[in-house]
Amino acid sequence: MVGIEFFERTADMAVKWKEYKSMSATDRIGWITSNPAKAFELFSYLDGRIVSYEIETRGRWGGK
């Protein structure tokens, strides 16, 4: 069973991603340079989700 922490973290990352996407390119660069820890957390989370998706949909890297 998945804990409530998982859903809270997922919701938090979704909000951060939505905020990031709404920024201009210049604002994104400023946000990354002024908040490196938050940027690392967001991008690490997204990278993990992409890896999970690849494994779930293709079964391995490279696809079929």
CSV table of C-alpha atoms in Angstrom, one decimal:
chain,number,residue,atom,x,y,z
A,1,MET,CA,0.0,0.0,0.0
A,2,VAL,CA,1.3,3.4,-0.9
A,3,GLY,CA,1.7,5.9,2.0
A,4,ILE,CA,0.2,9.3,2.2
A,5,GLU,CA,3.7,10.8,1.9
A,6,PHE,CA,3.9,9.6,-1.7
A,7,PHE,CA,0.7,11.4,-2.7
A,8,GLU,CA,1.7,14.6,-0.8
A,9,ARG,CA,5.1,14.6,-2.5
A,10,THR,CA,3.5,13.9,-5.9
A,11,ALA,CA,1.1,16.8,-5.5
A,12,ASP,CA,3.8,19.1,-4.3
A,13,MET,CA,6.0,18.3,-7.3
A,14,ALA,CA,3.0,18.8,-9.6
A,15,VAL,CA,2.5,22.3,-8.2
A,16,LYS,CA,6.2,23.1,-8.6
A,17,TRP,CA,6.2,21.8,-12.2
A,18,LYS,CA,3.2,23.9,-13.1
A,19,GLU,CA,4.8,27.0,-11.6
A,20,TYR,CA,8.0,26.3,-13.5
A,21,LYS,CA,6.2,25.8,-16.8
A,22,SER,CA,4.4,29.1,-16.4
A,23,MET,CA,7.7,31.0,-16.1
A,24,SER,CA,9.5,32.7,-19.0
A,25,ALA,CA,12.8,31.3,-20.1
A,26,THR,CA,14.7,34.1,-18.3
A,27,ASP,CA,12.6,33.5,-15.1
A,28,ARG,CA,13.4,29.8,-15.3
A,29,ILE,CA,17.1,30.4,-15.4
A,30,GLY,CA,16.8,32.9,-12.5
A,31,TRP,CA,14.8,30.4,-10.5
A,32,ILE,CA,17.3,27.6,-11.1
A,33,THR,CA,20.3,29.7,-10.2
A,34,SER,CA,18.7,31.1,-7.1
A,35,ASN,CA,17.1,27.9,-5.9
A,36,PRO,CA,19.5,25.1,-6.9
A,37,ALA,CA,18.3,22.7,-4.2
A,38,LYS,CA,14.7,23.1,-5.2
A,39,ALA,CA,15.6,22.8,-8.9
A,40,PHE,CA,17.5,19.6,-8.2
A,41,GLU,CA,14.6,18.2,-6.2
A,42,LEU,CA,12.1,18.9,-8.9
A,43,PHE,CA,14.3,17.6,-11.8
A,44,SER,CA,15.3,14.5,-9.8
A,45,TYR,CA,11.7,13.7,-9.2
A,46,LEU,CA,10.8,14.2,-12.8
A,47,ASP,CA,13.7,12.1,-13.9
A,48,GLY,CA,12.6,9.3,-11.6
A,49,ARG,CA,9.0,9.5,-13.0
A,50,ILE,CA,10.4,9.3,-16.6
A,51,VAL,CA,12.5,6.3,-15.8
A,52,SER,CA,9.5,4.6,-14.1
A,53,TYR,CA,7.3,5.3,-17.2
A,54,GLU,CA,9.9,3.9,-19.5
A,55,ILE,CA,10.2,0.7,-17.5
A,56,GLU,CA,6.5,0.3,-17.1
A,57,THR,CA,5.7,0.9,-20.8
A,58,ARG,CA,8.6,-0.7,-22.5
A,59,GLY,CA,10.0,-3.1,-20.0
A,60,ARG,CA,13.5,-2.0,-20.6
A,61,TRP,CA,15.5,0.9,-22.0
A,62,GLY,CA,15.5,1.2,-25.8
A,63,GLY,CA,11.9,0.0,-26.4
A,64,LYS,CA,10.8,-2.8,-28.7
